PDB file of C-alpha atoms in Angstrom:
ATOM      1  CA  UNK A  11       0.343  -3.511 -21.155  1.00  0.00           C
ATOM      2  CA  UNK A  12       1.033  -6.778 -19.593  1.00  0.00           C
ATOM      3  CA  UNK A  13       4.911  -5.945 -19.698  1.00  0.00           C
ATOM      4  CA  UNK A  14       4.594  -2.759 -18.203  1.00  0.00           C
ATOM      5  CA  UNK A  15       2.010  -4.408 -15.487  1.00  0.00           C
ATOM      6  CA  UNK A  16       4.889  -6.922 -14.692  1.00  0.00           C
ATOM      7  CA  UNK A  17       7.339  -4.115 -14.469  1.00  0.00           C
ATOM      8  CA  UNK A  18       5.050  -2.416 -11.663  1.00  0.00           C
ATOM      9  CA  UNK A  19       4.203  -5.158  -9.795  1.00  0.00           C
ATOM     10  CA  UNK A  20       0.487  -5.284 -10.820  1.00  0.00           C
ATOM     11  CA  UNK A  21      -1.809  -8.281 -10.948  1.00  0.00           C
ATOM     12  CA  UNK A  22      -1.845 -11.246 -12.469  1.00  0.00           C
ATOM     13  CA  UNK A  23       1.919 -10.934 -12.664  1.00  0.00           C
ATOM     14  CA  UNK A  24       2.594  -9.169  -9.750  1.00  0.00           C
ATOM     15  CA  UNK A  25       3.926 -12.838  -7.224  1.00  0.00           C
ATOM     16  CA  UNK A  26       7.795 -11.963  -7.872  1.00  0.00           C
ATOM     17  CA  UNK A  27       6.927  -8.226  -6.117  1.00  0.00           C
ATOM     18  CA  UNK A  28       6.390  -9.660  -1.929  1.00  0.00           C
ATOM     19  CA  UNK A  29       9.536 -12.254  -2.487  1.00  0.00           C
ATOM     20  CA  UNK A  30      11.966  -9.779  -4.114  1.00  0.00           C
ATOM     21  CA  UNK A  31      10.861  -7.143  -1.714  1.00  0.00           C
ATOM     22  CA  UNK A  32      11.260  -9.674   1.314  1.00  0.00           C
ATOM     23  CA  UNK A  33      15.094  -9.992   0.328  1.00  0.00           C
ATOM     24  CA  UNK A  34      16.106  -6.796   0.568  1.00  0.00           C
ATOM     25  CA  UNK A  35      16.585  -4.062   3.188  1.00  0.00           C
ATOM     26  CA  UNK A  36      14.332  -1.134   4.170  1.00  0.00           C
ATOM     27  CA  UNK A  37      16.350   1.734   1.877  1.00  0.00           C
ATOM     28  CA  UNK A  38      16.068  -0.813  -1.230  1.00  0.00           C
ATOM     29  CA  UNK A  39      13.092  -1.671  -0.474  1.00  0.00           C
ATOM     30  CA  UNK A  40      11.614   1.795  -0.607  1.00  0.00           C
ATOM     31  CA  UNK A  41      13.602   2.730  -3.927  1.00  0.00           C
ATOM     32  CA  UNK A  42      12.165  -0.500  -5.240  1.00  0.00           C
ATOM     33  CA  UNK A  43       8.993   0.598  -3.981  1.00  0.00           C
ATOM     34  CA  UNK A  44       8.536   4.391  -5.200  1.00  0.00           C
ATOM     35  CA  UNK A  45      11.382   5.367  -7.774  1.00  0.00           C
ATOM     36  CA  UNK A  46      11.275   2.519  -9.865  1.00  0.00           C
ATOM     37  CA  UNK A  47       7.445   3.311 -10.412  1.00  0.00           C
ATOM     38  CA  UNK A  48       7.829   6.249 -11.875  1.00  0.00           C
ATOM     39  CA  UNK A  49       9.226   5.315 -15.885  1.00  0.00           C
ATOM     40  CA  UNK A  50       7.147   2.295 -16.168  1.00  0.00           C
ATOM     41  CA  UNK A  51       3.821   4.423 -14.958  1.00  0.00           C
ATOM     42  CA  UNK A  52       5.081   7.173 -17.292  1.00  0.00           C
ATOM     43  CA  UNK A  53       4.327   5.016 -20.308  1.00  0.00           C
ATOM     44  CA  UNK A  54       1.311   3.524 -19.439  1.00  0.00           C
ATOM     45  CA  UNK A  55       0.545   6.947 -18.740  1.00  0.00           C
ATOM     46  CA  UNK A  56       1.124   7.749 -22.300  1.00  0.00           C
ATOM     47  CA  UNK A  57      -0.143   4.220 -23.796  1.00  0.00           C
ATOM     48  CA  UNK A  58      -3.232   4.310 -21.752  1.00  0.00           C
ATOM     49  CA  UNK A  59      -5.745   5.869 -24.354  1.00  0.00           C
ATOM     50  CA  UNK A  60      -4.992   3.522 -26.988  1.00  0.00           C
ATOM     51  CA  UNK A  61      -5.783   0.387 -24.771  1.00  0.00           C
ATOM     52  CA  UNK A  62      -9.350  -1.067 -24.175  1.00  0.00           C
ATOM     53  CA  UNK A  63     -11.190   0.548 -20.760  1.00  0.00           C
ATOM     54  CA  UNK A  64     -12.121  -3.079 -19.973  1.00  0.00           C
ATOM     55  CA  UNK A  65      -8.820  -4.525 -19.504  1.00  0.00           C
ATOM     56  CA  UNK A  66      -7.664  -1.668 -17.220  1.00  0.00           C
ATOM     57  CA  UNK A  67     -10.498  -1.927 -14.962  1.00  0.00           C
ATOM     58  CA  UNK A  68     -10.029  -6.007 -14.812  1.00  0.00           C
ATOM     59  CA  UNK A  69      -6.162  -5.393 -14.084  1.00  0.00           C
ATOM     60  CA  UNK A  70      -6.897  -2.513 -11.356  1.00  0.00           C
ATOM     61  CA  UNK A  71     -10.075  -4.482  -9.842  1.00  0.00           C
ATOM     62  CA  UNK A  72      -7.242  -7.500  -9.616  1.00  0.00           C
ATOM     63  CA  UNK A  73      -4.403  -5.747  -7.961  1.00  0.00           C
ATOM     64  CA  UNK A  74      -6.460  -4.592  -5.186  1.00  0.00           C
ATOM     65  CA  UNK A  75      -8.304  -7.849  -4.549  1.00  0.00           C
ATOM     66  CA  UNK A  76      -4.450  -9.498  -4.643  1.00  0.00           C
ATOM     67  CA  UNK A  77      -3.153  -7.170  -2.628  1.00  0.00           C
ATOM     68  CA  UNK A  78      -5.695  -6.514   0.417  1.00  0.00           C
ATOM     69  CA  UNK A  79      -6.319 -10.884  -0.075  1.00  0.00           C
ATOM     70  CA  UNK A  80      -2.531 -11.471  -0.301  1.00  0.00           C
ATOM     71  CA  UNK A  81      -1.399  -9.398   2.859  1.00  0.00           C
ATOM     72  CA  UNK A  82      -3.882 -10.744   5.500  1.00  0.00           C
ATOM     73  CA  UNK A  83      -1.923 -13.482   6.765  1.00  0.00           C
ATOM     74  CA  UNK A  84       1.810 -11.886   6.375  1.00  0.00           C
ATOM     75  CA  UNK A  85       3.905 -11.065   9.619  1.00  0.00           C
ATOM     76  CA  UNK A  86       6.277  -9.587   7.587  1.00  0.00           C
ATOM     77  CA  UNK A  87       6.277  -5.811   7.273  1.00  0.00           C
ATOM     78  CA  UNK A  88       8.133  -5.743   3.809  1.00  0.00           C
ATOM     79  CA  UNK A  89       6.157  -8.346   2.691  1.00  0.00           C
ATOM     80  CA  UNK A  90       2.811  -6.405   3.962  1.00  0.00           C
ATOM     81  CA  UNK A  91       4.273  -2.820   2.201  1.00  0.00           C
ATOM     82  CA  UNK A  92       4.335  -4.875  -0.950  1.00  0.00           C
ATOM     83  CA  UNK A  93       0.857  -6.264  -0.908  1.00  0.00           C
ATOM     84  CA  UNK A  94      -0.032  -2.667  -0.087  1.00  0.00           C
ATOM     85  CA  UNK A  95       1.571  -1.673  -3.601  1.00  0.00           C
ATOM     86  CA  UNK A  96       0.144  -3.761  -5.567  1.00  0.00           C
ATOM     87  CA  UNK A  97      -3.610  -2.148  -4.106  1.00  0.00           C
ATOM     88  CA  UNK A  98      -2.508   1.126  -4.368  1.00  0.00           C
ATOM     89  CA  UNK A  99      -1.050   0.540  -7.976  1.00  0.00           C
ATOM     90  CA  UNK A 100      -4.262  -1.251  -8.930  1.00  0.00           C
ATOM     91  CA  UNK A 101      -6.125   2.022  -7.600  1.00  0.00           C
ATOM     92  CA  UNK A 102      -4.205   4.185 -10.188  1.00  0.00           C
ATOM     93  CA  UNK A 103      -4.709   1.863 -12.915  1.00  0.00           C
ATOM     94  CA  UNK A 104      -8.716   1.893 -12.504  1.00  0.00           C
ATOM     95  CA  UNK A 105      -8.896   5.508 -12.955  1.00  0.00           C
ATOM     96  CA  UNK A 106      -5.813   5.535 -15.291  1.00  0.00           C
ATOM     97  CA  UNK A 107      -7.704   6.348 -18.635  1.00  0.00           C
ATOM     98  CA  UNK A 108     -10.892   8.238 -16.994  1.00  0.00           C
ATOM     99  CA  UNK A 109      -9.198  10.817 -15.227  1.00  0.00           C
ATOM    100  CA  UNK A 110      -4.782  10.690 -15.564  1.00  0.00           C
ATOM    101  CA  UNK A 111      -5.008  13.553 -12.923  1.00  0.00           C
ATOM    102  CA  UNK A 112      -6.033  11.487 -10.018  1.00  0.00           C
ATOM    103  CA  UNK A 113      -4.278   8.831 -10.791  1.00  0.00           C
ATOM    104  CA  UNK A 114      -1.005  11.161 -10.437  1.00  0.00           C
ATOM    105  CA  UNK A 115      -2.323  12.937  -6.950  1.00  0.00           C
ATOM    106  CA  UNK A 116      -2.794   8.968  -5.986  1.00  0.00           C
ATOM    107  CA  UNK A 117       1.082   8.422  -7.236  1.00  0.00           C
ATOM    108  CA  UNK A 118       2.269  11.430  -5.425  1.00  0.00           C
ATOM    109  CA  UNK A 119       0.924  10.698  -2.095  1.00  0.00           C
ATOM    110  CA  UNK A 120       1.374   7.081  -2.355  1.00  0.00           C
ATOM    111  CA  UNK A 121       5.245   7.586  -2.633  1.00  0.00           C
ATOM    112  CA  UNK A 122       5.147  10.112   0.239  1.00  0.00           C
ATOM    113  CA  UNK A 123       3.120   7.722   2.297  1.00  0.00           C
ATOM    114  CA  UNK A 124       5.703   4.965   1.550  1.00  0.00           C
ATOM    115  CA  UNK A 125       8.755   6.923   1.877  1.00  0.00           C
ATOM    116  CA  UNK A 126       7.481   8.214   5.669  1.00  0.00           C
ATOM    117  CA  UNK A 127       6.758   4.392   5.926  1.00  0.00           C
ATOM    118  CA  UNK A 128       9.470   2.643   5.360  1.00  0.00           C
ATOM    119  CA  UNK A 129      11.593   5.434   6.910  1.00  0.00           C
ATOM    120  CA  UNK A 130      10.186   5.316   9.958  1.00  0.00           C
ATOM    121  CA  UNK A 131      10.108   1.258  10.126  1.00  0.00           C
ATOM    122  CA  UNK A 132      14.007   1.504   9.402  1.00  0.00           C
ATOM    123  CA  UNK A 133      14.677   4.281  12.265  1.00  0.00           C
ATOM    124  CA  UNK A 134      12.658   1.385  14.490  1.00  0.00           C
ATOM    125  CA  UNK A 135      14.350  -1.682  13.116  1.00  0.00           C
ATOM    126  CA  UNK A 136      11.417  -3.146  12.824  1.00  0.00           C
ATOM    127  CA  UNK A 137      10.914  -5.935  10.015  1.00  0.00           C
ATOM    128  CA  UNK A 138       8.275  -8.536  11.537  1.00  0.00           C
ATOM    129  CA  UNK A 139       5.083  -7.514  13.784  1.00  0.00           C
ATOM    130  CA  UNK A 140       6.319  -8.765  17.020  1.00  0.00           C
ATOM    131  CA  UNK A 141       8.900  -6.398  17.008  1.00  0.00           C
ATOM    132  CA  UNK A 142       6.158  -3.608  16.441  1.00  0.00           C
ATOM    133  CA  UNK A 143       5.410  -4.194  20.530  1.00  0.00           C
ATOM    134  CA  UNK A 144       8.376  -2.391  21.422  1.00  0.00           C
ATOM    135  CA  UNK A 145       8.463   0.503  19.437  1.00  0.00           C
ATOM    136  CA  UNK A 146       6.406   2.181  21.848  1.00  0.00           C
ATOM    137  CA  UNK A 147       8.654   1.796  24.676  1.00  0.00           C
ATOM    138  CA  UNK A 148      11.643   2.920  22.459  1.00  0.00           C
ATOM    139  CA  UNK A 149      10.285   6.214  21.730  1.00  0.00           C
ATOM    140  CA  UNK A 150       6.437   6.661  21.707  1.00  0.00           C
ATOM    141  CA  UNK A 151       6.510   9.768  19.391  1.00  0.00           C
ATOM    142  CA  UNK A 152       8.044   7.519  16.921  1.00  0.00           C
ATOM    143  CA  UNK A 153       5.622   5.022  17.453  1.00  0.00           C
ATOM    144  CA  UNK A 154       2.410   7.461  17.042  1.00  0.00           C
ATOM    145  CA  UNK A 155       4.279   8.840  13.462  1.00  0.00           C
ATOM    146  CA  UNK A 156       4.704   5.184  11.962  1.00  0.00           C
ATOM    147  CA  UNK A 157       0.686   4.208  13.515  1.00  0.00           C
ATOM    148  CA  UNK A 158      -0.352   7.657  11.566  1.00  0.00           C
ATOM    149  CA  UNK A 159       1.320   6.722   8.567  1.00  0.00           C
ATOM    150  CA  UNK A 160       0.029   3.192   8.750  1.00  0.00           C
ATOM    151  CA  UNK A 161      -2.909   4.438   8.808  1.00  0.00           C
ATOM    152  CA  UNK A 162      -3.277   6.956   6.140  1.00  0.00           C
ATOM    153  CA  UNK A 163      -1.866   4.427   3.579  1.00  0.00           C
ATOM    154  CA  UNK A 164      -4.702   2.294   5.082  1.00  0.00           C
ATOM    155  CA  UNK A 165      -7.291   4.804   3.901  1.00  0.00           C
ATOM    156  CA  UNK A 166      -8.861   6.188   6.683  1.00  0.00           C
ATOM    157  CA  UNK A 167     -10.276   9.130   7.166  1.00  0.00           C
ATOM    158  CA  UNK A 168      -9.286  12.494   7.859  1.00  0.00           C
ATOM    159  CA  UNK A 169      -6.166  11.439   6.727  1.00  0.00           C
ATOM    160  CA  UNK A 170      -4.524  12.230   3.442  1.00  0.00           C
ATOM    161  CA  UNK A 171      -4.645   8.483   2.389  1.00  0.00           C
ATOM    162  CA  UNK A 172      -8.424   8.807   2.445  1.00  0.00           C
ATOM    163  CA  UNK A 173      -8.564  11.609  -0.276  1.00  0.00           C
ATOM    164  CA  UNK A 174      -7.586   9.718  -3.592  1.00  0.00           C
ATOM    165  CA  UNK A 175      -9.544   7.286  -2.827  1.00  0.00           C
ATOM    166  CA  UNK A 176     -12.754   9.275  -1.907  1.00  0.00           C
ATOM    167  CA  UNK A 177     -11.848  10.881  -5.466  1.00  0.00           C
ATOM    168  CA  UNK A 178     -11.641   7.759  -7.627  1.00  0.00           C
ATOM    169  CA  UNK A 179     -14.242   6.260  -6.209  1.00  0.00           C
ATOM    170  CA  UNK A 180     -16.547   9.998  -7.122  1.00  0.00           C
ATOM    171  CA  UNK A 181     -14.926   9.998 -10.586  1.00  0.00           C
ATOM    172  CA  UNK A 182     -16.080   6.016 -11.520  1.00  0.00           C
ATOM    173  CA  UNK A 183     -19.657   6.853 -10.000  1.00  0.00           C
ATOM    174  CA  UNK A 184     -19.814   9.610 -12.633  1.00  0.00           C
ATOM    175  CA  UNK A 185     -18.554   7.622 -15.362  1.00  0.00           C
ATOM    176  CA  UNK A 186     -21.490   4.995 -14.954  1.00  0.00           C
ATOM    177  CA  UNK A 187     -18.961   2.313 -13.082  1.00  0.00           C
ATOM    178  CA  UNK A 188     -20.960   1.768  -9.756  1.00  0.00           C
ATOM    179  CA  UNK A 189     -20.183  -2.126  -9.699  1.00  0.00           C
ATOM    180  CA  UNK A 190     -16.530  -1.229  -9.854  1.00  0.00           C
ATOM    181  CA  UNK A 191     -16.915   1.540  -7.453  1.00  0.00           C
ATOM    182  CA  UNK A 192     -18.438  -0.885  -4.940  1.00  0.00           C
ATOM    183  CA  UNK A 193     -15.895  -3.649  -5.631  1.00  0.00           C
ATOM    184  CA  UNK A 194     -12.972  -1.297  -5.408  1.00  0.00           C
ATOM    185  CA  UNK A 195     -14.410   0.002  -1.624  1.00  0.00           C
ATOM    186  CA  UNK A 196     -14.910  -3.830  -0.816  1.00  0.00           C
ATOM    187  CA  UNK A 197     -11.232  -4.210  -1.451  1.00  0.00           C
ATOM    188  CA  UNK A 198     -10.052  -1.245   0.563  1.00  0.00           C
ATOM    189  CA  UNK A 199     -11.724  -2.886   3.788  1.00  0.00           C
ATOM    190  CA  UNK A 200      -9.062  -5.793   3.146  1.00  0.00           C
ATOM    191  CA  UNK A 201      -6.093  -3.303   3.019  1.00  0.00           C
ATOM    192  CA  UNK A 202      -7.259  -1.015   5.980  1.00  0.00           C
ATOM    193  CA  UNK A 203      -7.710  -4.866   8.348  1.00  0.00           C
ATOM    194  CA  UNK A 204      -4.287  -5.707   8.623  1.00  0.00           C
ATOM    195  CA  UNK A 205      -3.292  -1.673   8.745  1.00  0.00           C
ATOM    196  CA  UNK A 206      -5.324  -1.438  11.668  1.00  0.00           C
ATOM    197  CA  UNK A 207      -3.423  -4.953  12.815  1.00  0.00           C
ATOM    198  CA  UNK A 208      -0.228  -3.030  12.597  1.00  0.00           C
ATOM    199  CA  UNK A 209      -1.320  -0.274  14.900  1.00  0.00           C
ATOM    200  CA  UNK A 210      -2.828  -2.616  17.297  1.00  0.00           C
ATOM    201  CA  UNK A 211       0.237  -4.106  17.477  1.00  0.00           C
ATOM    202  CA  UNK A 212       2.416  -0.988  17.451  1.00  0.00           C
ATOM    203  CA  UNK A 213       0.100   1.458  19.785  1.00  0.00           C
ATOM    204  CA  UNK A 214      -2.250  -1.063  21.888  1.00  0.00           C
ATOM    205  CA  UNK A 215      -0.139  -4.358  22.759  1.00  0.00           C
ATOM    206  CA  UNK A 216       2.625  -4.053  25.764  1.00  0.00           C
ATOM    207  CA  UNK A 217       5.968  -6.001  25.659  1.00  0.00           C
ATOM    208  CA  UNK A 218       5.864  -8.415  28.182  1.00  0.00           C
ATOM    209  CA  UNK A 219       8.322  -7.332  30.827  1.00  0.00           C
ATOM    210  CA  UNK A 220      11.385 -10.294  31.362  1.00  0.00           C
ATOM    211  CA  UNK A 221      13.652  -8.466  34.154  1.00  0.00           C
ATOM    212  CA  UNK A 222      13.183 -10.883  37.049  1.00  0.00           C
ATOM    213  CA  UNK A 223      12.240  -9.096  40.784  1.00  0.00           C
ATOM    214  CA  UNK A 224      15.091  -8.784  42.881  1.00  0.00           C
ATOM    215  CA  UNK A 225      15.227  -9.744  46.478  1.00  0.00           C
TER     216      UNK A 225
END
């Protein structure tokens, strides 16, 4: 279990994930960040009944505590998309043995959220925060898709992001698990603060204008 938690990029072995990620472009990045997911999460798919309930829940509490704690303070955007796996992997694991169907919806969306992520971060060229400010004034459409996106991965409602998580959340309260329930919410207010610092950023700051007046 601990293996395969390594191999995702889960907590407590999950601190080689924001560096690696960090190093490489946006298109690896996102392969690293969605495809490779899908083998490792295929056997712990398969493993999951056999393993005790208690050590799930402790390894999917963890992930999201790391990785809404972990991404407060990044400027990065790879780095932030990283921290942002590791929360939304630790979401899948909670539910993993109480209900495998959510925590394949949550899989599914996740990599469409990421893909439309890191896709539209690439068309912008943007890698840090700062240069967020002038995606607006490069094409504002653009700029509203990537602040949806941002969004939705953040959690909030109507969008899709929100469902999953409104559903795992439902399923733990009816298997008795209102402590984790409440912890797991708690967590997701981490993640959605520096989304929401991303769209400020992206949709609400202005790039200071540098062309000097002319006589």
């Amino acid at each position: 279990m601990l293996a395969l938690a390594l191999k995702l990029g889960l907590a407590p072995v999950h601190f080689w994930l924001p560096e690696v990620l960090q190093g490489l472009e946006l298109t690896t990045g996102l392969i690293l960040s969605t495809w490779q997911k899908l083998a490792p999460f295929a056997l712990m798919i398969q493993t999951a009944p056999t393993i005790n309930s208690s050590l799930l829940i402790a390894i999917g509490l963890l992930s999201m505590l790391a990785g809404g704690w972990g991404g407060l303070n990044q400027t990065q955007l790879r780095k932030i998309l990283a921290y942002s796996s590791i929360a939304h992997l630790g979401w899948m694991v909670l539910i993993l043995q109480f209900a495998p169907s959510l925590t394949l919806l949550s899989l599914s969306l996740y990599i469409i959220m990421t893909s439309s992520a890191f896709l539209t971060l690439k068309t912008n060229n943007a890698l840090t925060i700062n240069t967020l400010a002038t995606s607006w004034t490069k094409s504002p459409t653009l700029a509203a898709l990537a602040a949806l996106v941002l969004l939705s991965l953040g959690g909030l409602p109507p969008l899709s992001g929100f469902m999953p998580k409104w559903l795992i959340l439902q399923e733990l309260t009816k298997q008795g698990l209102p402590l984790s329930a409440t912890l797991a919410a708690m967590t997701a207010l981490l993640s959605l603060y520096f989304y929401l610092r991303l769209c400020y950023a992206l949709t609400l700051t202005i790039y200071p204008n540098t062309l000097t007046a002319t006589a």
